[in-house]
PDB file of C-alpha atoms in Angstrom:
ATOM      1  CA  UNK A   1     -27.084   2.095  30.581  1.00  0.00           C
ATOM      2  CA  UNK A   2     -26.053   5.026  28.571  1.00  0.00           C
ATOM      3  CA  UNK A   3     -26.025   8.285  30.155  1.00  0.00           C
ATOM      4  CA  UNK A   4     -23.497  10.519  28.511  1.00  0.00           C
ATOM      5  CA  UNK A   5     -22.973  11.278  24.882  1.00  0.00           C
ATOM      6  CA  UNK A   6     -19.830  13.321  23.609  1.00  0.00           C
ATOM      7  CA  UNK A   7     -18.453  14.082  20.608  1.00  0.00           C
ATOM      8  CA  UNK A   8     -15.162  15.205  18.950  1.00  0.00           C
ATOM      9  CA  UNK A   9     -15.329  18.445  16.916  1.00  0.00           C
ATOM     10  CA  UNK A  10     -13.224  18.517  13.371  1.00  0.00           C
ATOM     11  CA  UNK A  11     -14.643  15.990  10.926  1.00  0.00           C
ATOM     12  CA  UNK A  12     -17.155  14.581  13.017  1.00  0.00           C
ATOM     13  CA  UNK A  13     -19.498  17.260  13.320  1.00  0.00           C
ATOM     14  CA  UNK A  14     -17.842  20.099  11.176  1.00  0.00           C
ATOM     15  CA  UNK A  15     -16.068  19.327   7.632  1.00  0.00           C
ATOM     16  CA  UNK A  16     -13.116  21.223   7.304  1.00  0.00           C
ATOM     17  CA  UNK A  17     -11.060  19.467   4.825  1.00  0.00           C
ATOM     18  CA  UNK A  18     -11.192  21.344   2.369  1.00  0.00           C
ATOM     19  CA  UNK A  19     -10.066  24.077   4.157  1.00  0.00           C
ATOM     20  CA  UNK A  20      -7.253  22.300   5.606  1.00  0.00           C
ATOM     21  CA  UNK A  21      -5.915  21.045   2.096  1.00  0.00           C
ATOM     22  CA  UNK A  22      -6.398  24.822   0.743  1.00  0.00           C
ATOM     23  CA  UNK A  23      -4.316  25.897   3.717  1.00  0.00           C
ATOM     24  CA  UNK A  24      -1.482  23.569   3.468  1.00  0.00           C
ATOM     25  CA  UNK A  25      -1.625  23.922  -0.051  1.00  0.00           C
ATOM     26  CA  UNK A  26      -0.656  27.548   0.183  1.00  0.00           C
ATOM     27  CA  UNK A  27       1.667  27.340   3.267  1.00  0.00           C
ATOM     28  CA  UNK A  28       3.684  24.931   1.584  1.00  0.00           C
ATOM     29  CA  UNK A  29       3.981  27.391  -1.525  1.00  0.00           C
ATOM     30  CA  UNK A  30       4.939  30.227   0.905  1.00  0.00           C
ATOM     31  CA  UNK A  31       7.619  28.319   2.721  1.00  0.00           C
ATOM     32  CA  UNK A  32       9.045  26.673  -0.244  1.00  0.00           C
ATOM     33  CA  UNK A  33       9.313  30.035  -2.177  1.00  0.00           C
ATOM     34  CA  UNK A  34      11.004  31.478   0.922  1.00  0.00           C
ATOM     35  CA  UNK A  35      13.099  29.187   1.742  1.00  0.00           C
ATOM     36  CA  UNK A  36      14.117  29.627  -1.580  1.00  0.00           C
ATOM     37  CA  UNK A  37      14.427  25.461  -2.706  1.00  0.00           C
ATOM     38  CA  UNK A  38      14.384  24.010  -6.079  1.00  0.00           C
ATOM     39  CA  UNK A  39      13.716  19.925  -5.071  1.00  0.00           C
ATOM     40  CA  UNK A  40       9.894  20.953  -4.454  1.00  0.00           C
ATOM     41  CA  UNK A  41       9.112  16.912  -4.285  1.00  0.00           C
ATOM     42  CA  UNK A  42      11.977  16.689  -1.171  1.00  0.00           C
ATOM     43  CA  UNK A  43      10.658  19.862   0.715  1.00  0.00           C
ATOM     44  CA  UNK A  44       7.447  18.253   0.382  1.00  0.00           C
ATOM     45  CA  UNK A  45       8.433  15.297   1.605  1.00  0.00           C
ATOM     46  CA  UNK A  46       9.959  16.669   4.324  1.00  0.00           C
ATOM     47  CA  UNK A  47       7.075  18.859   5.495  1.00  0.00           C
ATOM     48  CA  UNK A  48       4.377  16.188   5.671  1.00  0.00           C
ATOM     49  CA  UNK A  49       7.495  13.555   7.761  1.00  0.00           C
ATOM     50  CA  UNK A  50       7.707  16.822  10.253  1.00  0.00           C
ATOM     51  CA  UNK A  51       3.664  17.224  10.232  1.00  0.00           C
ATOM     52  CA  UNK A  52       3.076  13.525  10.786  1.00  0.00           C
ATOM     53  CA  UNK A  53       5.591  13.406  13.306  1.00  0.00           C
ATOM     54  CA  UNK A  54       4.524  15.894  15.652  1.00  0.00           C
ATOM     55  CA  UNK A  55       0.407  15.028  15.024  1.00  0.00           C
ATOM     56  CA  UNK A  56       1.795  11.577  16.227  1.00  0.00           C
ATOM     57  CA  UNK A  57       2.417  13.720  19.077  1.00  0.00           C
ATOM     58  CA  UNK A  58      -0.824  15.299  19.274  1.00  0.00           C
ATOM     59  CA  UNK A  59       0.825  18.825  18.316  1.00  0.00           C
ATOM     60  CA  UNK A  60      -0.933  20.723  16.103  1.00  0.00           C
ATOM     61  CA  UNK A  61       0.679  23.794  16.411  1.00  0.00           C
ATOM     62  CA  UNK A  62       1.224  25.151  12.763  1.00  0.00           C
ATOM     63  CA  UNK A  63       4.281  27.368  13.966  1.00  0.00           C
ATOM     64  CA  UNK A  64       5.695  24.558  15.801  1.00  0.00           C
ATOM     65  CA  UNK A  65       5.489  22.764  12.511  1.00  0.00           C
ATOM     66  CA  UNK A  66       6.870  25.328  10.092  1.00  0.00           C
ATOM     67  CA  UNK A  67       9.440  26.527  12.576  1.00  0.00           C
ATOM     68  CA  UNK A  68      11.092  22.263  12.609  1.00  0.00           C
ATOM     69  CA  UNK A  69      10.614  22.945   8.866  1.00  0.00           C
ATOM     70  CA  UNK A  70      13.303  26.237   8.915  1.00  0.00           C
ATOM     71  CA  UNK A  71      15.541  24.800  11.501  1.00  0.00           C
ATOM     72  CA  UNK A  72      15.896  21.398   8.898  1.00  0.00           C
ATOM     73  CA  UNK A  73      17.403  23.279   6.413  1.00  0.00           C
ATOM     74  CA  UNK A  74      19.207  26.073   8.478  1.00  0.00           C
ATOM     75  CA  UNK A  75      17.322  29.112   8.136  1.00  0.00           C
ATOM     76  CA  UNK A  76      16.002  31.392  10.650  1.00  0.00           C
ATOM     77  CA  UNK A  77      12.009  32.146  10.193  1.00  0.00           C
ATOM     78  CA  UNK A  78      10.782  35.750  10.339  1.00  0.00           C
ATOM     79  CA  UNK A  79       8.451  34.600  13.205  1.00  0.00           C
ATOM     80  CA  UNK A  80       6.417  37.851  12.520  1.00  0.00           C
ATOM     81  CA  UNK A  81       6.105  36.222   8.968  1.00  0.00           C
ATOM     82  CA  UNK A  82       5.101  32.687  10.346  1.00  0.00           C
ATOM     83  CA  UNK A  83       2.264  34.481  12.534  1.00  0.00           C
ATOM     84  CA  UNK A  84       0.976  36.292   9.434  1.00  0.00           C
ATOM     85  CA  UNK A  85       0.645  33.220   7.674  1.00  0.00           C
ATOM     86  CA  UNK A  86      -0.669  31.054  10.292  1.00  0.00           C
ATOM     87  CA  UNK A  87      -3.573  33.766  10.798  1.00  0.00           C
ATOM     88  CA  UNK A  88      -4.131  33.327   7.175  1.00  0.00           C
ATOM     89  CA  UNK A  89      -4.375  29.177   7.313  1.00  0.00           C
ATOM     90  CA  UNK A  90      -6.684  29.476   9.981  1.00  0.00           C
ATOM     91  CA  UNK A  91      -8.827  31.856   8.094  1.00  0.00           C
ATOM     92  CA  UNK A  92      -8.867  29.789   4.809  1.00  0.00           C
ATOM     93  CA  UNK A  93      -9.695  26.764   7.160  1.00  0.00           C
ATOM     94  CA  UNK A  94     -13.283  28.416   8.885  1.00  0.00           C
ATOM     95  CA  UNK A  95     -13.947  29.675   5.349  1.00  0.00           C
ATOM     96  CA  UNK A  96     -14.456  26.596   4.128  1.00  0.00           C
ATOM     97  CA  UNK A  97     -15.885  24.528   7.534  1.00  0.00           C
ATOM     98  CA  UNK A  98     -19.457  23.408   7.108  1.00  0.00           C
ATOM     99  CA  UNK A  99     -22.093  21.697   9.690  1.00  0.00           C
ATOM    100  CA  UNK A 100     -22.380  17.926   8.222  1.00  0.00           C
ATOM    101  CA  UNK A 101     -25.989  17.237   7.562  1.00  0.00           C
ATOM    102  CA  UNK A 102     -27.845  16.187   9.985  1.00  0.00           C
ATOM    103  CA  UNK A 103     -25.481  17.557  12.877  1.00  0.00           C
ATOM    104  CA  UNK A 104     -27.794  19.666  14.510  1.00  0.00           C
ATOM    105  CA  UNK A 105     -31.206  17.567  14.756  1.00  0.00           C
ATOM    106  CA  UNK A 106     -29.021  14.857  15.569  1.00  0.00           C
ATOM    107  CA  UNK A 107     -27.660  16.717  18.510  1.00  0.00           C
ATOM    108  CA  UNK A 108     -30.845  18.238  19.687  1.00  0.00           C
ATOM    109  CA  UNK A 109     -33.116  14.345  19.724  1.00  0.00           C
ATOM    110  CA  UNK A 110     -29.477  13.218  21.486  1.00  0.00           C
ATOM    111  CA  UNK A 111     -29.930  15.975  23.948  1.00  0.00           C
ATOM    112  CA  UNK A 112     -33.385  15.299  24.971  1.00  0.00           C
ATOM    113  CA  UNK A 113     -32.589  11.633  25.836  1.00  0.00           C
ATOM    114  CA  UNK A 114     -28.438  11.740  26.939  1.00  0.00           C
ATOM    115  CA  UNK A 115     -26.209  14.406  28.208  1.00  0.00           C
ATOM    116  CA  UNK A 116     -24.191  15.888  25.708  1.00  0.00           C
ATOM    117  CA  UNK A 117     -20.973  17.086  25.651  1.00  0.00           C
ATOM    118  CA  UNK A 118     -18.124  18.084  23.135  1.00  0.00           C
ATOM    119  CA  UNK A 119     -14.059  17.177  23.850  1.00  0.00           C
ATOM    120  CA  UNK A 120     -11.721  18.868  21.162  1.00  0.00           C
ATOM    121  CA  UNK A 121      -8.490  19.301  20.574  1.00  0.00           C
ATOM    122  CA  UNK A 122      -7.086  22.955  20.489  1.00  0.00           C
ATOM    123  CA  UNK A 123      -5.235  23.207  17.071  1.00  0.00           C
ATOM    124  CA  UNK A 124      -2.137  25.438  18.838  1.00  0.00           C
ATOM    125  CA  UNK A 125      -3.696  28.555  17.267  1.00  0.00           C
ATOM    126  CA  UNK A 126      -2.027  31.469  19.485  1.00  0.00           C
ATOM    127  CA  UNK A 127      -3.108  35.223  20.797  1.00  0.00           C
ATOM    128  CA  UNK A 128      -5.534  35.310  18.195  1.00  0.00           C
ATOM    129  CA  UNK A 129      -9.551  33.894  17.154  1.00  0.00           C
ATOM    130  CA  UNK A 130     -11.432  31.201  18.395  1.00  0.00           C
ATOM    131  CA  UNK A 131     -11.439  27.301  18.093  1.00  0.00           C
ATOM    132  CA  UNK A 132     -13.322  26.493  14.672  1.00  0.00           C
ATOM    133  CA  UNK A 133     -17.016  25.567  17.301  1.00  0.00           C
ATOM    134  CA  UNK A 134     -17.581  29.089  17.753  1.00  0.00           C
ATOM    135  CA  UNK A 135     -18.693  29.642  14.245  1.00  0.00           C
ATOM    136  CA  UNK A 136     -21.610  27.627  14.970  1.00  0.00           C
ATOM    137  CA  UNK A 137     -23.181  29.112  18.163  1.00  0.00           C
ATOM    138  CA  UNK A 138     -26.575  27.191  16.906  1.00  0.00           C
ATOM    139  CA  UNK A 139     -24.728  24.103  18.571  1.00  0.00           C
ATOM    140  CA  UNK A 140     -24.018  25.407  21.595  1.00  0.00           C
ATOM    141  CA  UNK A 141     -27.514  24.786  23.785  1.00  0.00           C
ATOM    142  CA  UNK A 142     -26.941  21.077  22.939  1.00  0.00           C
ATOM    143  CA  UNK A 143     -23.595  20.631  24.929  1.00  0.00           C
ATOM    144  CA  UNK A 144     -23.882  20.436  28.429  1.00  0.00           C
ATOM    145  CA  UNK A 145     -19.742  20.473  28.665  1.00  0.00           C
ATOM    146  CA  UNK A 146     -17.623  21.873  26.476  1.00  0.00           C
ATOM    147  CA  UNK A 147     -13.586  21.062  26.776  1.00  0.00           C
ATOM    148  CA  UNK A 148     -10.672  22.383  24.511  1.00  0.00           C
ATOM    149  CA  UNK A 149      -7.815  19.422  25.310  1.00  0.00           C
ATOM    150  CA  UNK A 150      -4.229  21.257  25.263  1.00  0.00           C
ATOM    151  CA  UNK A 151      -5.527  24.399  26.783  1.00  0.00           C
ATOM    152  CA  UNK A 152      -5.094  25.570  30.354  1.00  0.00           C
ATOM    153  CA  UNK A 153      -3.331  22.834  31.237  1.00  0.00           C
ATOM    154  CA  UNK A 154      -5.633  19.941  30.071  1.00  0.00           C
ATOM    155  CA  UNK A 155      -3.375  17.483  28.012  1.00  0.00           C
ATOM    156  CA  UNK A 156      -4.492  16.513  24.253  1.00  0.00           C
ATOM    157  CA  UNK A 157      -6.622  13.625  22.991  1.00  0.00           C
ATOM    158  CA  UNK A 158      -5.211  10.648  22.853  1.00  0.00           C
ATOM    159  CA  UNK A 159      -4.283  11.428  27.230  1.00  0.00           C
ATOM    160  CA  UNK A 160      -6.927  10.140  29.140  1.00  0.00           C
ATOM    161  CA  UNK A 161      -7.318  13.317  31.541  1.00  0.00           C
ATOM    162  CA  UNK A 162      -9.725  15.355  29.031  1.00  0.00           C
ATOM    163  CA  UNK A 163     -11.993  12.277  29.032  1.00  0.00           C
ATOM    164  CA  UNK A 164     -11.463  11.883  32.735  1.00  0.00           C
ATOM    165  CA  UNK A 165     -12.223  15.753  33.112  1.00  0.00           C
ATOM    166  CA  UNK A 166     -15.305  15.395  31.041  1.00  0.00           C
ATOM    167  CA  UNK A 167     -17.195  12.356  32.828  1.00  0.00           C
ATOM    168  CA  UNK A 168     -16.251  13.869  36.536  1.00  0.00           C
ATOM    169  CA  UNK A 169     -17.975  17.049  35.638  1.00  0.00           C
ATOM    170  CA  UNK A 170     -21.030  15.033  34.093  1.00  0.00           C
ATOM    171  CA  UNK A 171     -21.146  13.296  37.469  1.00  0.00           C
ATOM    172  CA  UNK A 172     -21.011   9.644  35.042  1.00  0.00           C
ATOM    173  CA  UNK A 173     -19.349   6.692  34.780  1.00  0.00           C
ATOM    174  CA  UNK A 174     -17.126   5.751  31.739  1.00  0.00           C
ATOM    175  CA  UNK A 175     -18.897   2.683  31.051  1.00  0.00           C
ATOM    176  CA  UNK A 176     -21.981   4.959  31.019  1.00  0.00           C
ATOM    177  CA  UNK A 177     -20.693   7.151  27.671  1.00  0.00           C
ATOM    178  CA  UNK A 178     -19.659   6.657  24.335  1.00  0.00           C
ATOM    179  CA  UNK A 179     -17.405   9.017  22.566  1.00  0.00           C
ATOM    180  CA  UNK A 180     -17.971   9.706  18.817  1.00  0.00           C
ATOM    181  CA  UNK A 181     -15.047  10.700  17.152  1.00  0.00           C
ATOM    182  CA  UNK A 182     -13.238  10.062  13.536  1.00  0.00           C
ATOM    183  CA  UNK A 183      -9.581   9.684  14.211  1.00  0.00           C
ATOM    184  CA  UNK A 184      -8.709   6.396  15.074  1.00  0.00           C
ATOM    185  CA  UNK A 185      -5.819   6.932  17.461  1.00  0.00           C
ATOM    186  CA  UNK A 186      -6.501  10.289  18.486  1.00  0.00           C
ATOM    187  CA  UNK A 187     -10.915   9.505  19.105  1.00  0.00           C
ATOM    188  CA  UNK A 188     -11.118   5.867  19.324  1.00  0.00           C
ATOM    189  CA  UNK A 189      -7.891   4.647  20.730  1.00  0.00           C
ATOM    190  CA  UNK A 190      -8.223   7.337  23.690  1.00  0.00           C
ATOM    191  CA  UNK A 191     -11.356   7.057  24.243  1.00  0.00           C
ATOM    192  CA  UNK A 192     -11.067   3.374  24.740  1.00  0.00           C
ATOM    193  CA  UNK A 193      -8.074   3.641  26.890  1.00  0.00           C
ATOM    194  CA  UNK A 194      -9.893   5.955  28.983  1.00  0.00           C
ATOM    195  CA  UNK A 195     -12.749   3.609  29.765  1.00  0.00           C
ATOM    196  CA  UNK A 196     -14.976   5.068  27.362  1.00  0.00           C
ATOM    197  CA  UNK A 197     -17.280   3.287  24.321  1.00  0.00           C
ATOM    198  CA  UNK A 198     -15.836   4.483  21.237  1.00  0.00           C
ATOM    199  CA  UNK A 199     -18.043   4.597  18.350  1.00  0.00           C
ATOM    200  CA  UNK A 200     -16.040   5.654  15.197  1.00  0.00           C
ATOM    201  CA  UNK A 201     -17.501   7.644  12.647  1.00  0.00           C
ATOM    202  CA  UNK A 202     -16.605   7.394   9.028  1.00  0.00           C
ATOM    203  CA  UNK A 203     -18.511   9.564   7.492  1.00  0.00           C
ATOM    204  CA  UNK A 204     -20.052   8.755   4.032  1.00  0.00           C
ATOM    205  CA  UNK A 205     -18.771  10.766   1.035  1.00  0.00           C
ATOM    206  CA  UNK A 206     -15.675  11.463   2.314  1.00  0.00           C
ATOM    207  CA  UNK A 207     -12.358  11.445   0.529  1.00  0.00           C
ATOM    208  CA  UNK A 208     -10.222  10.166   3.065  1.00  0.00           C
ATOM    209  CA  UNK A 209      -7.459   7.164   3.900  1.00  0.00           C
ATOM    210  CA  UNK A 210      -8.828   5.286   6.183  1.00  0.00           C
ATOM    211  CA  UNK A 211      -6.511   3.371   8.392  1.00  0.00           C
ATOM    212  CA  UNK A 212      -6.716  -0.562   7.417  1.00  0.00           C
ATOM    213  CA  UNK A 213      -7.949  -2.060  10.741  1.00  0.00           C
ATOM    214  CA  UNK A 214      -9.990  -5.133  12.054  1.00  0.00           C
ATOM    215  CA  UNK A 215     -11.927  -3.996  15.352  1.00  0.00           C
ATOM    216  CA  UNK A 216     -15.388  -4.673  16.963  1.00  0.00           C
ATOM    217  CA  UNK A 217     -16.083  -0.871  17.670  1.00  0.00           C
ATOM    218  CA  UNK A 218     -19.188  -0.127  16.254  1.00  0.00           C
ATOM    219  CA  UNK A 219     -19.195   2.111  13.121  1.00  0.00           C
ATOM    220  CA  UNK A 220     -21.431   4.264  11.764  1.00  0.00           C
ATOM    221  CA  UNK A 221     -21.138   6.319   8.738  1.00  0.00           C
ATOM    222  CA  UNK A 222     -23.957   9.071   9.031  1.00  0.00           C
ATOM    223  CA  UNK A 223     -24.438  10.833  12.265  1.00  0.00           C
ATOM    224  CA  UNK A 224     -27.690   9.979  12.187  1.00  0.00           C
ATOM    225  CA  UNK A 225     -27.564   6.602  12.687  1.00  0.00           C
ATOM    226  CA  UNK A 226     -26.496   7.668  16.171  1.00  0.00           C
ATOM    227  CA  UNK A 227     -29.674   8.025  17.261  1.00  0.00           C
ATOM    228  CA  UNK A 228     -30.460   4.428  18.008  1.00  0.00           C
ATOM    229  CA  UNK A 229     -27.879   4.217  19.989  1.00  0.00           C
ATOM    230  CA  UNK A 230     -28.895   1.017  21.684  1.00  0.00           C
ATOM    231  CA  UNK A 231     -29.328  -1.175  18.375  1.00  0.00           C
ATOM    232  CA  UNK A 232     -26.293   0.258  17.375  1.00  0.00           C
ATOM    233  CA  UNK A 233     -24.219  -0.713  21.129  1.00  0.00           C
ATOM    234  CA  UNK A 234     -25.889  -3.876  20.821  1.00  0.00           C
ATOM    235  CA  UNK A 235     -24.408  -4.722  17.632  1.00  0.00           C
ATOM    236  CA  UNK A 236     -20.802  -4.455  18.841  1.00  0.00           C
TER     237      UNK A 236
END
């Protein structure tokens, strides 16, 4: 029996991509222009190989990113420059973040019935704001657990310890939870590994590359369709 319901954060119960592709629009044009390059299409190239590279390493650190950027074409950053600009991305990013529909009533009817709680990834932000969820403090009754994976020494999604972490202080069982998330090998894939009953959400209306793959995790594309959970677990 289900006792435990948690959920990722970014683009499963907050949209932020817009913000994000606003952001990296703009700190690509800031880096290229400094950098002072005139192949636009190979610095480009070579900023989204660095950025896939380390978020295949479940590093989201912007500086970490634009810093392997400077050191690829052997320049020093102005690292009081990079911090200016990173507080900017992150600012363009929670202007344009907004609750999905139906994320709140869909948390509060899953409250009633499960224990809730939220797992997120920190997004290497330093010294400065808050992760995205505090913009939205009208979520927080709903989770009974909140945990921010790659802080205070708690590893990142994909490692199993956050999802470990999480069920101990629930006092459940893995095969008593599901995990909701929308990244396959970040959500799913770790979840899974951990023991867990990934249910992957794809969320409807979304301009996004999906990644091409058979499985029998259950899918759902509207967070409301969470809320027969049971139907939806008995469909795997």
């Amino acid at each position: 029996m289900i006792k435990a319901v948690i959920f990722d954060f970014g683009q499963t119960l907050v949209d932020s991509a817009n913000g994000f592709r606003k952001a990296e629009k703009d700190a690509q044009a800031k880096i290229f222009s400094n950098l002072s390059l005139t192949l636009q299409e190979d610095f480009l190239k070579n900023y989204r190989r660095f950025r896939k590279e380390l978020h295949e390493q479940s590093i989201f650190s912007r500086m970490t990113l634009w810093k392997e950027v400077y050191l690829y074409y052997s320049q020093e950053p102005d690292l009081c420059l990079l911090e200016t600009w990173e507080k900017e991305y992150w600012m363009m990013v929670r202007a344009h973040t907004t609750l999905f529909p139906k994320a709140e009533p869909v948390l509060k009817s899953l409250s009633a019935i499960y224990r809730v709680a939220l797992i997120t990834n920190t997004q290497g932000q330093q010294g400065y704001g808050t992760h995205r969820m505090n913009m939205f403090p009208e979520l927080e009754p709903y989770f009974e657990l909140v945990i921010v994976a790659g802080e205070g020494g708690v590893p990142p999604k994909p490692h199993p310890e956050p999802f470990h972490l999480c069920l101990k202080n629930l006092h459940v069982l893995p095969a008593e939870s599901v995990y909701v998330g929308d990244d396959w090998r970040i959500d799913i894939c770790g979840a899974r590994d951990a023991g867990l009953t990934p249910i992957w959400l794809k969320h409807e209306g979304i301009k996004r590359s999906w990644p091409d793959i058979k499985t029998s995790i259950p899918i759902v594309h509207r967070l409301d369709q969470l809320l027969d959970l049971e139907t939806l677990l008995g469909k795997k």
